Structure formats: C-alpha cells, structure tokens
mmCIF file of C-alpha atoms in Angstrom:
data_model
loop_
_atom_site.group_PDB
_atom_site.id
_atom_site.type_symbol
_atom_site.label_atom_id
_atom_site.label_comp_id
_atom_site.label_asym_id
_atom_site.label_seq_id
_atom_site.Cartn_x
_atom_site.Cartn_y
_atom_site.Cartn_z
ATOM 1 C CA ASP A 1 226.494 163.614 120.073
ATOM 2 C CA GLY A 2 224.078 161.532 122.114
ATOM 3 C CA GLY A 3 220.783 163.095 123.034
ATOM 4 C CA ILE A 4 217.055 163.323 122.698
ATOM 5 C CA THR A 5 215.503 164.896 119.626
ATOM 6 C CA GLN A 6 211.942 166.164 119.593
ATOM 7 C CA SER A 7 210.181 167.376 116.485
ATOM 8 C CA PRO A 8 208.642 169.557 115.412
ATOM 9 C CA LYS A 9 209.574 172.468 117.661
ATOM 10 C CA TYR A 10 206.194 174.156 117.001
ATOM 11 C CA LEU A 11 202.977 172.480 115.928
ATOM 12 C CA PHE A 12 199.495 173.747 115.209
ATOM 13 C CA ARG A 13 196.411 171.581 115.413
ATOM 14 C CA LYS A 14 193.060 172.126 113.798
ATOM 15 C CA GLU A 15 189.800 171.138 115.454
ATOM 16 C CA GLY A 16 189.149 167.414 115.207
ATOM 17 C CA GLN A 17 192.660 166.635 114.059
ATOM 18 C CA ASN A 18 195.095 164.102 115.499
ATOM 19 C CA VAL A 19 198.733 165.162 115.587
ATOM 20 C CA THR A 20 201.855 163.146 116.386
ATOM 21 C CA LEU A 21 204.897 164.451 118.215
ATOM 22 C CA SER A 22 208.174 162.713 117.566
ATOM 23 C CA CYS A 23 210.762 161.754 120.195
ATOM 24 C CA GLU A 24 213.985 159.941 119.305
ATOM 25 C CA GLN A 25 216.950 159.135 121.550
ATOM 26 C CA ASN A 26 220.361 157.685 120.781
ATOM 27 C CA LEU A 27 221.421 157.295 124.414
ATOM 28 C CA ASN A 28 220.492 153.602 124.505
ATOM 29 C CA HIS A 29 218.136 154.341 127.382
ATOM 30 C CA ASP A 30 215.455 151.794 128.244
ATOM 31 C CA ALA A 31 212.926 154.188 129.764
ATOM 32 C CA MET A 32 211.159 157.032 127.997
ATOM 33 C CA TYR A 33 208.556 159.540 129.222
ATOM 34 C CA TRP A 34 206.143 162.159 127.945
ATOM 35 C CA TYR A 35 205.200 165.212 130.011
ATOM 36 C CA ARG A 36 202.916 168.138 129.507
ATOM 37 C CA GLN A 37 203.679 171.571 130.952
ATOM 38 C CA ASP A 38 201.178 174.429 131.038
ATOM 39 C CA PRO A 39 202.326 178.047 131.585
ATOM 40 C CA GLY A 40 203.514 178.618 135.138
ATOM 41 C CA GLN A 41 202.863 175.004 136.064
ATOM 42 C CA GLY A 42 204.919 171.929 136.806
ATOM 43 C CA LEU A 43 205.382 168.854 134.639
ATOM 44 C CA ARG A 44 202.566 166.325 134.446
ATOM 45 C CA LEU A 45 203.251 162.779 133.287
ATOM 46 C CA ILE A 46 201.233 161.605 130.288
ATOM 47 C CA TYR A 47 202.695 158.181 129.441
ATOM 48 C CA TYR A 48 205.892 156.289 130.101
ATOM 49 C CA SER A 49 207.588 153.192 128.785
ATOM 50 C CA GLN A 50 210.207 151.056 130.502
ATOM 51 C CA ILE A 51 210.806 148.658 127.637
ATOM 52 C CA VAL A 52 209.991 148.160 123.983
ATOM 53 C CA ASN A 53 206.375 147.188 123.240
ATOM 54 C CA ASP A 54 205.229 148.165 126.731
ATOM 55 C CA PHE A 55 203.968 151.440 128.161
ATOM 56 C CA GLN A 56 201.895 152.704 131.086
ATOM 57 C CA LYS A 57 199.495 155.588 131.589
ATOM 58 C CA GLY A 58 200.674 158.497 133.636
ATOM 59 C CA ASP A 59 198.534 160.998 135.501
ATOM 60 C CA ILE A 60 196.864 162.647 132.495
ATOM 61 C CA ALA A 61 196.725 160.011 129.724
ATOM 62 C CA GLU A 62 193.185 160.761 128.507
ATOM 63 C CA GLY A 63 193.175 162.096 124.957
ATOM 64 C CA TYR A 64 196.703 160.867 124.235
ATOM 65 C CA SER A 65 198.194 157.679 122.806
ATOM 66 C CA VAL A 66 201.728 156.345 122.425
ATOM 67 C CA SER A 67 203.651 153.464 120.895
ATOM 68 C CA ARG A 68 207.074 151.979 121.601
ATOM 69 C CA GLU A 69 207.984 149.790 118.661
ATOM 70 C CA LYS A 70 211.688 150.645 118.848
ATOM 71 C CA LYS A 71 213.928 151.346 121.797
ATOM 72 C CA GLU A 72 214.983 154.716 120.455
ATOM 73 C CA SER A 73 211.534 156.034 119.515
ATOM 74 C CA PHE A 74 208.482 156.995 121.606
ATOM 75 C CA PRO A 75 205.981 159.055 119.558
ATOM 76 C CA LEU A 76 203.025 160.747 121.229
ATOM 77 C CA THR A 77 199.717 161.274 119.430
ATOM 78 C CA VAL A 78 197.451 164.034 120.661
ATOM 79 C CA THR A 79 193.999 162.933 119.602
ATOM 80 C CA SER A 80 190.902 165.005 118.906
ATOM 81 C CA ALA A 81 189.575 163.748 122.251
ATOM 82 C CA GLN A 82 192.084 166.002 124.016
ATOM 83 C CA LYS A 83 190.010 169.178 124.224
ATOM 84 C CA ASN A 84 192.696 171.442 125.641
ATOM 85 C CA PRO A 85 195.940 170.387 123.945
ATOM 86 C CA THR A 86 197.718 173.746 123.957
ATOM 87 C CA ALA A 87 200.858 173.175 126.035
ATOM 88 C CA PHE A 88 204.592 172.546 126.021
ATOM 89 C CA TYR A 89 205.286 168.823 125.522
ATOM 90 C CA LEU A 90 208.520 167.346 126.832
ATOM 91 C CA CYS A 91 209.998 163.932 126.144
ATOM 92 C CA ALA A 92 212.584 162.432 128.486
ATOM 93 C CA SER A 93 214.598 159.263 128.837
ATOM 94 C CA SER A 94 216.552 157.569 131.586
ATOM 95 C CA ILE A 95 218.992 154.701 131.713
ATOM 96 C CA ASP A 96 217.591 153.593 135.050
ATOM 97 C CA ARG A 97 213.936 152.506 135.097
ATOM 98 C CA GLY A 98 212.585 155.256 137.319
ATOM 99 C CA LEU A 99 215.343 155.614 139.883
ATOM 100 C CA GLY A 100 217.823 157.675 137.964
ATOM 101 C CA PRO A 101 217.729 161.178 136.560
ATOM 102 C CA GLN A 102 215.898 161.871 133.344
ATOM 103 C CA HIS A 103 217.287 163.755 130.364
ATOM 104 C CA PHE A 104 214.967 165.912 128.323
ATOM 105 C CA GLY A 105 214.521 166.862 124.710
ATOM 106 C CA ASP A 106 214.001 170.537 123.955
ATOM 107 C CA GLY A 107 210.239 170.197 123.670
ATOM 108 C CA THR A 108 207.382 170.773 121.255
ATOM 109 C CA ARG A 109 204.958 173.687 121.607
ATOM 110 C CA LEU A 110 201.472 172.714 120.466
ATOM 111 C CA SER A 111 198.798 175.297 119.776
ATOM 112 C CA ILE A 112 195.243 175.217 118.468
ATOM 113 C CA LEU A 113 194.443 176.968 115.196
ATOM 114 C CA ARG B 1 198.798 166.356 150.317
ATOM 115 C CA LYS B 2 200.880 166.660 147.157
ATOM 116 C CA GLU B 3 203.686 164.153 146.659
ATOM 117 C CA VAL B 4 206.199 166.972 146.189
ATOM 118 C CA GLU B 5 205.647 170.547 147.354
ATOM 119 C CA GLN B 6 207.661 173.665 146.698
ATOM 120 C CA ASP B 7 207.164 177.320 147.436
ATOM 121 C CA PRO B 8 206.527 178.727 143.951
ATOM 122 C CA GLY B 9 208.087 182.089 144.863
ATOM 123 C CA PRO B 10 209.068 184.254 143.163
ATOM 124 C CA PHE B 11 212.260 184.819 145.090
ATOM 125 C CA ASN B 12 213.965 188.082 144.150
ATOM 126 C CA VAL B 13 217.491 188.445 145.540
ATOM 127 C CA PRO B 14 220.421 190.754 144.778
ATOM 128 C CA GLU B 15 223.439 189.476 142.924
ATOM 129 C CA GLY B 16 226.007 188.016 145.296
ATOM 130 C CA ALA B 17 223.466 186.995 147.915
ATOM 131 C CA THR B 18 222.956 183.514 149.266
ATOM 132 C CA VAL B 19 219.553 181.985 148.654
ATOM 133 C CA ALA B 20 218.049 178.735 149.875
ATOM 134 C CA PHE B 21 214.823 176.950 149.228
ATOM 135 C CA ASN B 22 213.273 173.745 150.424
ATOM 136 C CA CYS B 23 211.049 171.086 148.999
ATOM 137 C CA THR B 24 208.967 168.625 151.006
ATOM 138 C CA TYR B 25 207.914 165.153 149.916
ATOM 139 C CA SER B 26 205.087 163.051 151.265
ATOM 140 C CA ASN B 27 206.378 159.486 151.042
ATOM 141 C CA SER B 28 209.045 158.707 153.590
ATOM 142 C CA ALA B 29 210.281 155.718 151.569
ATOM 143 C CA SER B 30 211.190 157.810 148.516
ATOM 144 C CA GLN B 31 214.537 156.765 147.138
ATOM 145 C CA SER B 32 216.016 159.239 144.688
ATOM 146 C CA PHE B 33 216.089 163.022 144.810
ATOM 147 C CA PHE B 34 217.176 165.608 142.285
ATOM 148 C CA TRP B 35 217.215 169.322 141.604
ATOM 149 C CA TYR B 36 216.572 170.462 138.045
ATOM 150 C CA ARG B 37 216.873 173.922 136.582
ATOM 151 C CA GLN B 38 214.456 175.192 133.940
ATOM 152 C CA ASP B 39 214.973 178.419 132.014
ATOM 153 C CA CYS B 40 212.002 180.245 130.541
ATOM 154 C CA ARG B 41 210.494 178.311 127.620
ATOM 155 C CA LYS B 42 213.253 175.689 127.751
ATOM 156 C CA GLU B 43 213.487 172.084 128.854
ATOM 157 C CA PRO B 44 214.481 171.149 132.433
ATOM 158 C CA LYS B 45 218.141 170.291 132.926
ATOM 159 C CA LEU B 46 219.609 168.238 135.738
ATOM 160 C CA LEU B 47 221.360 170.508 138.224
ATOM 161 C CA MET B 48 222.385 167.905 140.779
ATOM 162 C CA SER B 49 221.408 164.682 142.448
ATOM 163 C CA VAL B 50 220.822 164.810 146.196
ATOM 164 C CA TYR B 51 222.556 162.250 148.370
ATOM 165 C CA SER B 52 221.897 161.319 151.985
ATOM 166 C CA SER B 53 225.217 162.775 153.050
ATOM 167 C CA GLY B 54 224.593 166.028 151.240
ATOM 168 C CA ASN B 55 226.586 167.155 148.249
ATOM 169 C CA GLU B 56 228.182 170.262 146.871
ATOM 170 C CA ASP B 57 228.927 171.379 143.337
ATOM 171 C CA GLY B 58 230.691 174.718 143.230
ATOM 172 C CA ARG B 59 228.303 177.361 144.558
ATOM 173 C CA PHE B 60 225.449 174.879 144.900
ATOM 174 C CA THR B 61 224.796 172.675 147.920
ATOM 175 C CA ALA B 62 222.001 170.131 148.190
ATOM 176 C CA GLN B 63 220.907 168.407 151.360
ATOM 177 C CA LEU B 64 218.443 165.700 152.257
ATOM 178 C CA ASN B 65 216.648 165.509 155.596
ATOM 179 C CA ARG B 66 214.874 162.166 155.722
ATOM 180 C CA ALA B 67 213.510 162.668 159.234
ATOM 181 C CA SER B 68 211.623 165.806 158.201
ATOM 182 C CA GLN B 69 211.131 164.691 154.603
ATOM 183 C CA TYR B 70 212.605 167.645 152.795
ATOM 184 C CA ILE B 71 215.441 168.456 150.476
ATOM 185 C CA SER B 72 217.104 171.814 150.183
ATOM 186 C CA LEU B 73 219.136 173.757 147.662
ATOM 187 C CA LEU B 74 221.556 176.494 148.687
ATOM 188 C CA ILE B 75 223.073 178.863 146.149
ATOM 189 C CA ARG B 76 225.994 180.981 147.321
ATOM 190 C CA ASP B 77 227.335 184.121 145.650
ATOM 191 C CA SER B 78 224.373 184.169 143.283
ATOM 192 C CA LYS B 79 224.897 185.259 139.680
ATOM 193 C CA LEU B 80 222.488 186.862 137.248
ATOM 194 C CA SER B 81 222.656 183.629 135.248
ATOM 195 C CA ASP B 82 221.197 181.709 138.185
ATOM 196 C CA SER B 83 217.792 183.250 137.411
ATOM 197 C CA ALA B 84 215.561 180.307 136.531
ATOM 198 C CA THR B 85 212.907 177.999 137.927
ATOM 199 C CA TYR B 86 214.268 175.248 140.168
ATOM 200 C CA LEU B 87 212.383 171.967 140.175
ATOM 201 C CA CYS B 88 212.495 169.503 143.025
ATOM 202 C CA VAL B 89 212.182 165.891 141.839
ATOM 203 C CA VAL B 90 211.522 162.734 143.839
ATOM 204 C CA ASN B 91 211.265 159.038 143.035
ATOM 205 C CA PRO B 92 208.472 157.503 145.136
ATOM 206 C CA PRO B 93 208.916 153.895 146.253
ATOM 207 C CA ARG B 94 207.893 151.130 143.853
ATOM 208 C CA ALA B 95 207.269 153.750 141.149
ATOM 209 C CA GLN B 96 209.174 153.574 137.887
ATOM 210 C CA LYS B 97 208.839 157.294 137.406
ATOM 211 C CA LEU B 98 209.836 160.620 138.907
ATOM 212 C CA VAL B 99 207.488 163.176 140.452
ATOM 213 C CA PHE B 100 208.253 166.825 139.742
ATOM 214 C CA GLY B 101 207.428 169.702 142.048
ATOM 215 C CA GLN B 102 205.791 172.821 140.668
ATOM 216 C CA GLY B 103 209.078 174.682 140.779
ATOM 217 C CA THR B 104 210.468 177.698 142.605
ATOM 218 C CA ARG B 105 211.056 180.763 140.501
ATOM 219 C CA LEU B 106 214.261 182.659 141.289
ATOM 220 C CA THR B 107 215.289 186.049 139.937
ATOM 221 C CA ILE B 108 218.722 187.475 140.668
ATOM 222 C CA ASN B 109 218.774 191.272 140.422
ATOM 223 C CA PRO B 110 221.838 193.364 139.509
#
C-alpha cells in the first residue's frame, strides 16, 4: 500500500546528541514537510521541500536540519542546538506543491533522557 | 493577527446533537481550505476539502465564506466516534505550504 512511513515511533535523546528521524514515502509526491506538535498545540512547520535537492526553512527551523537527496526520503536531524526537542514530530507529503492536501505519517515521539 | 484562528474549545455535546464550529483566516487571497481530524496522540487525517460552493460528505458539511473570511464545519447526528480535535487548514497565496489552526477539541458524550 502507498503511504508515508516514519521511524522510529519513539526516540530518546541524550544531552548534546544529534538524532535523525526518518520519513519515507512511496506516493510519488514531490513535496514533503516536517512539523512539530507540542501537547495541546497546533502544528508548526520546521522545514519543507518541493523538489529533490532543495528545501526551505519553515517557522521554527533553528536547531534542525534536513536533506532531500531522493524524492521518497526526507530525514530530519534534531541537533544538540535544539534545547527543547521533546515533542511529537510529523512528516507529511503532498502531490501538489502547497495547494493540495497533505498526507501524514504516524509520527515520532522524541523525548529527552 | 494569526493566519488561521480557531476556538480551541473544548466543545462537549451529547450524542445525536448537531455541532458547528468556525475558523477564520487572515489573508483574503487564500486559495485552498481543508478540515483535518486528529485523534489523541495520532497523526492528522484529511476529513474534507472545502470548496467555494460548499460541500457535504455524509453527516459532515463544510462551507466557505470568502466575504467574511471563515470556513465552517457542521456535524449532524454526532457519534461518540466523532470525538477528536478538528484542525482548520489554509493555503495562503504564493505560499507552497499549508497553515494549520490550533484545532478545536470536540467531545461527544453518551
């Protein structure tokens, strides 16, 4: 079945450590997105990519980095510079570059050890 | 002013009731509008797109009012399974991204 796969489902980070969240899609979508959601809050855009080898900062990009070397993959690295990384991270993709609906993976919960 | 604003609720309504909530958006040239549903600790899922003429999907009706810059969602004959957070989503002009509202939390009581 086509869809978006995020891994791992749960992740724990130690102080000073970088961690990478995986996002893979087999929907042949051009656009991919990373969001952060804190408890009781809405989604905030971290980074997005409309095409391979290109990406743009969202509203809260500081402390995060991404790459888009393949159409189907858009990994997010949470660096040690992100001082409050505990959150629910959601990856999404859309066939339409921004205009159409987005489809989400089932998320990664990141916590600090 | 936020790009997309929703009443966070919570809305508590009895099973079988009709419930409606609105969402306002700040940019009058926004092009695409959606309602998503998010269950507790789950990912958002597309509920329905919102078209200028309004659209209906079973018990759910979505409407767009461009003059007043709001979209609405009406749920008729509410079920216990409708309990969730409903996210209003807008595509601002010239932006290759969507903007999500904070969400409206709905609880249907037996």
